[in-house]
Structure formats: structure tokens, C-alpha cells
Amino acid sequence: MPEKEIREDDFLNFDTIMSHSQKLEEELQKLGLRIKHHEDNLKFLKAQIDGIDESILDLQVELGKYHSRALETENSIISPEKSENHTVENILKQERSVAGLIYYMKLDHGPLAAKLPLTKDVLGVVATLGKVHDDNFSRPYVGEFIPEDPQRRLDLLKPRLANGETPPEFIGFAVNMIDLDRMHLAYITPNGLGLRETLFYNLFSRLQVYKTRSGMQCAMPYISDGAISLDGGIMKNNGVYYLGDRNNIEVRFPISSGISRLPENVIETEKNLKLINWKKERFFEDMKREETLLNKAKALFAAKKEESINYLKETALNWKQYSFAICHRGALALQEFIKMDNSLKA
């Protein structure tokens, strides 16, 4: 080092060094606490998701048991597939009808039929959009919905006798005896209306269903929009009767598998399953956010740590130079003192 006078201003002030070092240490501690906070949050969210997965598994097992029992019952009674195939076969027999034409186009063109100009806006043939619980109910139908009904049945006022009771053989409104397939329940108009309250209601209005012709005739004063009976009787809204035979009907609604009409506890279980899956998705979103924040905090910690190390290295080097300069000045002063002492002795 050159032997020139070294001023104290050339070196870092000790208090400044200590103050800055302490500031860096505090910032590192804060970042460390932030990292721990995000890690704890991730552990909590992971535990919540694990618990939700167990709940989902339990609900899926419960639903699986129900559907297994329902399938066994269904197979022991009737084959809905055969019923639906029978409906399609009878539609195809109507060669000159629009319904028959549409089905022939589906057979010829397959999935591409839906994109043809003639069929691109056609949802399907009416008799295949819904199913009934029993072949006896394969008749015209009506609608407006009942609260909490997954099938969105129409809440129509039942006919009432003078004593306030419904006619003895009144079964219900035809529209509410149709079970819409689940995929068709999702079809709605721009106004939010479904098939039951639009297509079926426009077709059948408030058509009533009775067990027998005689029961229908007895209830005639309470029939406003026509009625039918399970033994083939038809009453128009003008009171005209047609006492036909149900065997004359060629195209009927296929029989429902019964799966669409779910028990209340199963409906509640499905709702809970949807809710839990929704919560799980929210937890996953929270985890992604926490992981992003954790990675950011770790990056800041690494940068601050590197800054602190570099500062300490630089400070140590400066102090080394400062200490060397002090020692050098002391040595020079000692030499001057010795020279002075020798001159005095001489």
C-alpha cells in the first residue's frame, strides 16, 4: 500500500455498517417467516383436500351401491333399451313422416346428420326425448315446475271435487308422467325454459290422465283441456269422446329405466358430491396461489441472502484494509519516535 496519509473518511463508518447489516438480517427473517407461512398454508390445504377425497370416495361408494341396486331392479323388470329400440323401429315404419325421414338420415349419415341443413337445429323426435315409467302412460303430456323436482315437473292445479278431493281415478297430468333423459334436461331456450314447459306443454296443454273411461267420464265437469284414460278413452276439451284402443297406437314413448326419478336421499347425495367437488376445486386454486407466493418469497429470500453475503464480504475486505492502514501508520509513527529518541541521545 502506498505510504500516503489515509483519512478516516476513506473507510466505512462502523455504525453505518452495523445498521445496514442489521437491516439485511431483519429482511431475511421477515422473508423466512413469509416462506414458513405459505408452507403452513399449503400443508393445511393439502390436509383439507385429503379429507375431501375421503368424503368423495364415501359418497361415490354410496351412489354406486344405489345404481347397482337400481340396475338389478331394472334388469329384472324390463329392458329400457329394447323399449327404446322398439320406438325407433316404429318411427322408421312411418316412411313418409318427418320423424321417419330424420331417423333414416341419422342411419345414413351417422354423426354428420346433425350438421346437415335440414337437421342441424333438430333436437330429436318427440317420442324419443323422454321416457315413461310404464307403457300404460305412453300418451300426450303437459307442464310448469314443482320446486326441488330434478325432473322439473309442472306445478299444475289438480282438479278438485266439491269436497276438495281429486276425482277418484285421476292419476295426474300427462306432461308430468314423462321422464326426460338427463341430457335433454339441460336443453333450454334463450329464456331459460326447458323441453317440458315448452315443447310438451305446447303439444299437450293440461291434458289429464285417468285410470278408466268411466272414471274420466265422471270427472268431465273438472276437465278443461282434455283427458285420456289408460284403457284407450280420449276426451277433447269440447267434450267429444273417442273410445279407442291403445293397441292401435304405433309410436309410443319408450319405458323409462327409472334412473331419472331418483330418491330424495340419492338426490341429496349427488348435490353433496357436487358441492364437495366444487370445494376441492377451490382448494386446488388456493394451493396454486400459495405455491406461486411461496416461490416468489423463496426467490426474494435467495436474492436478499446473496446481497447480504456480498455486503459482508465487501465490509470484511474494507475492514481488513482499514486495519492494515492503521497498523502501517502506527509503524511509521514508531519509526519516527525511534529516530527522534536516537537523535536526542546523540
Coordinates of C-alpha atoms in Angstrom, one line a residue:
M1 CA 0.0 0.0 0.0
P2 CA 1.3 3.5 -0.9
E3 CA 2.6 5.4 2.0
K4 CA 0.3 8.3 1.9
E5 CA -1.9 9.7 4.5
I6 CA -5.2 7.7 4.8
R7 CA -8.1 9.7 6.0
E8 CA -10.8 8.2 8.2
D9 CA -13.4 9.4 5.6
D10 CA -12.0 6.9 3.2
F11 CA -13.4 4.0 5.3
L12 CA -16.9 2.9 6.1
N13 CA -18.3 4.2 9.3
F14 CA -18.6 1.3 11.9
D15 CA -22.2 2.4 12.9
T16 CA -23.3 2.5 9.3
I17 CA -22.0 -0.9 8.7
M18 CA -23.7 -2.4 11.7
S19 CA -27.0 -0.6 10.9
H20 CA -27.1 -1.9 7.3
S21 CA -26.1 -5.4 8.4
Q22 CA -28.9 -5.5 10.9
K23 CA -31.4 -4.2 8.3
L24 CA -30.4 -7.1 5.9
E25 CA -30.8 -9.6 8.7
E26 CA -34.3 -8.3 9.6
E27 CA -35.4 -8.5 6.0
L28 CA -34.1 -12.1 5.8
Q29 CA -36.0 -13.0 8.9
K30 CA -39.3 -11.5 7.5
L31 CA -38.8 -13.4 4.3
G32 CA -38.2 -16.6 6.2
L33 CA -41.4 -16.1 8.2
R34 CA -43.3 -15.4 5.0
I35 CA -41.9 -18.7 3.5
K36 CA -43.0 -20.6 6.6
H37 CA -46.5 -19.0 6.4
H38 CA -47.0 -20.2 2.8
E39 CA -45.6 -23.6 3.6
D40 CA -48.1 -24.0 6.5
N41 CA -50.9 -22.8 4.3
L42 CA -50.0 -25.5 1.7
K43 CA -49.9 -28.2 4.4
F44 CA -53.4 -27.1 5.6
L45 CA -54.8 -27.1 2.1
K46 CA -53.3 -30.5 1.4
A47 CA -54.9 -31.9 4.6
Q48 CA -58.3 -30.4 3.5
I49 CA -58.0 -31.9 0.1
D50 CA -57.1 -35.3 1.6
G51 CA -60.2 -35.1 3.8
I52 CA -62.4 -34.1 0.8
D53 CA -61.1 -37.1 -1.2
E54 CA -62.2 -39.4 1.5
S55 CA -65.6 -37.8 1.6
I56 CA -65.9 -38.1 -2.2
L57 CA -65.0 -41.7 -2.1
D58 CA -67.6 -42.4 0.6
L59 CA -70.3 -40.6 -1.5
Q60 CA -69.3 -42.4 -4.7
V61 CA -69.5 -45.7 -2.9
E62 CA -73.0 -44.8 -1.7
L63 CA -74.1 -43.8 -5.1
G64 CA -72.5 -46.8 -6.7
K65 CA -74.5 -49.1 -4.3
Y66 CA -77.7 -47.4 -5.3
H67 CA -77.1 -47.5 -9.0
S68 CA -76.1 -51.2 -8.7
R69 CA -79.4 -52.0 -6.9
A70 CA -81.3 -49.9 -9.5
L71 CA -79.7 -51.7 -12.4
E72 CA -80.6 -55.1 -10.8
T73 CA -84.2 -54.0 -10.4
E74 CA -84.2 -52.6 -14.0
N75 CA -82.9 -55.8 -15.5
S76 CA -85.4 -57.9 -13.6
I77 CA -88.4 -55.9 -14.8
I78 CA -87.8 -54.7 -18.4
S79 CA -85.1 -53.7 -20.8
P80 CA -85.4 -49.9 -21.5
E81 CA -83.0 -50.4 -24.5
K82 CA -85.5 -52.8 -26.1
S83 CA -88.3 -50.4 -25.4
E84 CA -86.4 -47.5 -27.0
N85 CA -85.4 -49.7 -30.0
H86 CA -89.0 -50.6 -30.4
T87 CA -90.0 -46.9 -30.5
V88 CA -87.3 -46.2 -33.2
E89 CA -88.4 -49.2 -35.3
N90 CA -92.0 -47.9 -35.3
I91 CA -90.8 -44.4 -36.2
L92 CA -88.9 -45.9 -39.2
K93 CA -92.0 -47.6 -40.4
Q94 CA -93.6 -44.2 -40.9
E95 CA -91.6 -43.7 -44.1
R96 CA -93.4 -40.6 -45.3
S97 CA -93.3 -38.8 -42.0
V98 CA -90.8 -36.1 -41.0
A99 CA -89.8 -38.2 -37.9
G100 CA -89.1 -41.2 -40.2
L101 CA -87.1 -39.1 -42.6
I102 CA -84.9 -37.7 -39.8
Y103 CA -84.2 -41.2 -38.5
Y104 CA -83.3 -42.5 -41.9
M105 CA -80.9 -39.6 -42.4
K106 CA -79.3 -40.4 -39.0
L107 CA -78.8 -44.0 -40.1
D108 CA -77.3 -43.0 -43.5
H109 CA -75.1 -40.1 -42.3
G110 CA -74.4 -41.0 -38.7
P111 CA -72.9 -38.1 -36.6
L112 CA -72.8 -35.9 -39.7
A113 CA -76.6 -35.8 -39.9
A114 CA -76.6 -33.2 -37.1
K115 CA -74.6 -30.9 -39.4
L116 CA -76.9 -31.2 -42.4
P117 CA -79.0 -28.0 -43.2
L118 CA -82.2 -30.0 -42.8
T119 CA -81.4 -31.4 -39.3
K120 CA -78.8 -29.1 -37.7
D121 CA -81.4 -27.4 -35.4
V122 CA -83.4 -30.6 -34.7
L123 CA -83.1 -31.9 -31.2
G124 CA -84.8 -35.2 -31.8
V125 CA -88.1 -36.9 -32.4
V126 CA -90.6 -36.1 -29.6
A127 CA -91.2 -39.8 -28.8
T128 CA -87.5 -40.3 -28.1
L129 CA -86.9 -37.2 -25.9
G130 CA -88.5 -38.7 -22.8
K131 CA -89.5 -42.0 -21.3
V132 CA -92.4 -43.1 -19.1
H133 CA -92.4 -45.4 -16.1
D134 CA -94.9 -47.8 -17.5
D135 CA -96.1 -48.5 -21.1
N136 CA -99.6 -47.6 -19.9
F137 CA -98.6 -43.9 -19.6
S138 CA -97.3 -43.6 -23.2
R139 CA -99.7 -40.8 -24.0
P140 CA -99.6 -37.0 -24.7
Y141 CA -98.2 -34.7 -21.9
V142 CA -98.3 -31.2 -20.1
G143 CA -96.4 -28.6 -17.9
E144 CA -94.8 -25.7 -15.2
F145 CA -92.3 -26.7 -12.5
I146 CA -92.6 -28.3 -9.0
P147 CA -89.9 -26.9 -6.6
E148 CA -86.9 -29.2 -5.9
D149 CA -88.0 -31.7 -8.6
P150 CA -85.0 -32.8 -10.6
Q151 CA -87.3 -33.6 -13.5
R152 CA -88.7 -30.0 -13.4
R153 CA -92.3 -31.3 -13.4
L154 CA -95.0 -28.7 -13.9
D155 CA -96.8 -27.4 -10.8
L156 CA -100.4 -27.6 -12.2
L157 CA -103.6 -27.3 -10.1
K158 CA -105.2 -30.7 -9.8
P159 CA -108.9 -30.9 -10.5
R160 CA -111.0 -30.8 -7.2
L161 CA -114.4 -32.1 -6.4
A162 CA -116.9 -30.1 -4.3
N163 CA -115.4 -31.7 -1.2
G164 CA -111.9 -30.6 -2.1
E165 CA -110.6 -34.0 -3.1
T166 CA -109.3 -35.0 -6.5
P167 CA -111.5 -37.3 -8.7
P168 CA -111.1 -40.9 -7.6
E169 CA -109.4 -42.2 -10.8
F170 CA -107.4 -39.1 -11.6
I171 CA -103.7 -40.1 -12.0
G172 CA -102.1 -36.8 -12.9
F173 CA -101.2 -34.6 -15.8
A174 CA -99.7 -36.3 -18.8
V175 CA -96.8 -33.9 -19.0
N176 CA -95.6 -34.9 -15.5
M177 CA -95.6 -38.6 -16.3
I178 CA -92.7 -38.2 -18.8
D179 CA -89.2 -38.7 -17.5
L180 CA -86.8 -36.6 -19.6
D181 CA -83.4 -38.1 -20.2
R182 CA -80.7 -36.3 -18.2
M183 CA -79.0 -35.0 -21.3
H184 CA -82.3 -33.4 -22.5
L185 CA -82.9 -31.8 -19.2
A186 CA -80.0 -29.5 -20.0
Y187 CA -81.6 -28.2 -23.2
I188 CA -83.1 -24.7 -22.6
T189 CA -84.3 -21.8 -24.7
P190 CA -82.7 -18.3 -24.6
N191 CA -85.3 -17.5 -22.0
G192 CA -84.2 -20.4 -19.8
L193 CA -87.2 -22.7 -20.5
G194 CA -86.8 -26.4 -20.8
L195 CA -88.5 -29.1 -23.0
R196 CA -91.2 -29.8 -20.6
E197 CA -92.6 -26.3 -20.3
T198 CA -92.2 -25.5 -24.0
L199 CA -92.4 -28.5 -26.4
F200 CA -94.5 -30.8 -24.3
Y201 CA -96.7 -28.1 -22.8
N202 CA -97.5 -26.7 -26.2
L203 CA -98.3 -30.1 -27.5
F204 CA -100.5 -31.3 -24.7
S205 CA -101.5 -28.4 -22.6
R206 CA -103.2 -29.5 -19.3
L207 CA -104.2 -33.0 -20.5
Q208 CA -105.4 -35.1 -17.6
V209 CA -104.9 -38.9 -17.2
Y210 CA -107.4 -41.2 -15.6
K211 CA -107.4 -45.0 -14.9
T212 CA -110.6 -45.8 -16.8
R213 CA -113.0 -44.3 -19.3
S214 CA -115.8 -44.4 -16.7
G215 CA -113.6 -42.5 -14.2
M216 CA -112.8 -39.9 -16.9
Q217 CA -116.5 -39.5 -17.7
C218 CA -117.4 -39.0 -14.1
A219 CA -114.8 -36.2 -13.8
M220 CA -115.9 -34.5 -17.0
P221 CA -117.1 -31.2 -15.3
Y222 CA -113.5 -30.8 -14.0
I223 CA -111.7 -31.4 -17.3
S224 CA -110.8 -28.2 -19.1
D225 CA -108.1 -29.2 -21.6
G226 CA -109.0 -32.7 -22.5
A227 CA -108.2 -36.1 -20.8
I228 CA -107.2 -39.6 -21.6
S229 CA -107.7 -42.9 -19.8
L230 CA -105.3 -45.9 -19.6
D231 CA -107.9 -48.1 -21.3
G232 CA -107.9 -46.0 -24.5
G233 CA -110.5 -43.3 -23.9
I234 CA -109.9 -39.8 -25.1
M235 CA -111.9 -36.7 -24.2
K236 CA -111.2 -33.5 -26.1
N237 CA -111.7 -30.1 -24.5
N238 CA -115.0 -29.7 -26.3
G239 CA -116.4 -32.8 -24.6
V240 CA -116.2 -35.1 -27.6
Y241 CA -115.2 -38.7 -26.8
Y242 CA -113.1 -41.2 -28.7
L243 CA -113.2 -44.6 -27.1
G244 CA -110.3 -46.1 -28.9
D245 CA -107.9 -49.0 -28.2
R246 CA -104.4 -48.4 -27.0
N247 CA -103.2 -51.3 -29.3
N248 CA -103.9 -49.0 -32.3
I249 CA -101.0 -46.7 -31.3
E250 CA -97.9 -47.4 -33.4
V251 CA -95.4 -45.0 -31.9
R252 CA -95.1 -44.7 -28.1
F253 CA -92.6 -43.2 -25.6
P254 CA -90.1 -45.8 -24.6
I255 CA -90.3 -47.1 -21.0
S256 CA -88.0 -45.3 -18.5
S257 CA -85.3 -47.2 -16.7
G258 CA -86.4 -45.4 -13.6
I259 CA -82.9 -43.9 -13.0
S260 CA -84.1 -40.4 -13.7
R261 CA -86.6 -40.5 -10.9
L262 CA -84.1 -40.6 -8.0
P263 CA -85.0 -40.9 -4.3
E264 CA -84.6 -37.8 -2.2
N265 CA -81.6 -39.2 -0.3
V266 CA -79.8 -40.0 -3.6
I267 CA -80.5 -36.5 -5.0
E268 CA -79.1 -35.1 -1.8
T269 CA -76.0 -37.3 -2.0
E270 CA -75.4 -36.1 -5.6
K271 CA -75.8 -32.5 -4.5
N272 CA -73.3 -33.0 -1.7
L273 CA -70.9 -34.7 -4.1
K274 CA -71.1 -31.7 -6.5
L275 CA -70.6 -29.3 -3.6
I276 CA -67.6 -31.2 -2.3
N277 CA -66.1 -31.3 -5.7
W278 CA -66.6 -27.6 -6.0
K279 CA -64.8 -27.1 -2.7
K280 CA -62.0 -29.3 -3.8
E281 CA -61.5 -27.2 -7.0
R282 CA -61.4 -24.0 -4.8
F283 CA -58.8 -25.6 -2.6
F284 CA -56.7 -26.5 -5.6
E285 CA -56.9 -22.9 -6.8
D286 CA -55.8 -21.7 -3.3
M287 CA -52.9 -24.2 -3.4
K288 CA -51.8 -22.8 -6.8
R289 CA -51.9 -19.3 -5.5
E290 CA -49.9 -20.3 -2.3
E291 CA -47.3 -22.1 -4.4
T292 CA -46.9 -19.0 -6.6
L293 CA -46.5 -16.8 -3.5
L294 CA -44.1 -19.3 -1.9
N295 CA -41.9 -19.5 -5.0
K296 CA -41.8 -15.7 -5.1
A297 CA -40.9 -15.5 -1.4
K298 CA -38.1 -18.1 -1.9
A299 CA -36.7 -16.1 -4.8
L300 CA -36.7 -12.9 -2.8
F301 CA -35.0 -14.7 0.1
A302 CA -32.3 -16.1 -2.2
A303 CA -31.6 -12.7 -3.7
K304 CA -31.6 -10.9 -0.3
K305 CA -29.3 -13.6 1.1
E306 CA -26.8 -13.2 -1.8
E307 CA -26.9 -9.4 -1.3
S308 CA -26.2 -9.9 2.4
I309 CA -23.3 -12.2 1.8
N310 CA -21.8 -9.9 -0.8
Y311 CA -22.1 -6.9 1.6
L312 CA -20.4 -8.8 4.4
K313 CA -17.6 -9.8 2.1
E314 CA -17.1 -6.3 0.9
T315 CA -17.3 -5.0 4.5
A316 CA -14.7 -7.5 5.7
L317 CA -12.3 -6.5 2.9
N318 CA -12.7 -2.8 3.8
W319 CA -12.1 -3.5 7.5
K320 CA -9.0 -5.5 6.6
Q321 CA -7.7 -2.6 4.5
Y322 CA -8.6 -0.2 7.3
S323 CA -6.8 -2.4 9.9
F324 CA -3.7 -2.7 7.7
A325 CA -3.7 1.1 7.2
I326 CA -3.9 1.7 11.0
C327 CA -1.1 -0.7 11.6
H328 CA 1.0 0.9 8.8
R329 CA 0.5 4.4 10.3
G330 CA 1.4 3.0 13.7
A331 CA 4.6 1.5 12.4
L332 CA 5.6 4.8 10.7
A333 CA 4.9 6.7 13.9
L334 CA 7.0 4.2 15.9
Q335 CA 9.9 4.6 13.4
E336 CA 9.7 8.4 13.7
F337 CA 9.7 8.1 17.5
I338 CA 12.8 5.9 17.5
K339 CA 14.6 8.3 15.2
M340 CA 13.7 11.2 17.5
D341 CA 14.9 9.3 20.5
N342 CA 18.2 8.4 18.9
S343 CA 18.8 12.0 17.9
L344 CA 18.2 13.1 21.5
K345 CA 20.6 10.5 22.8
A346 CA 23.2 11.6 20.4

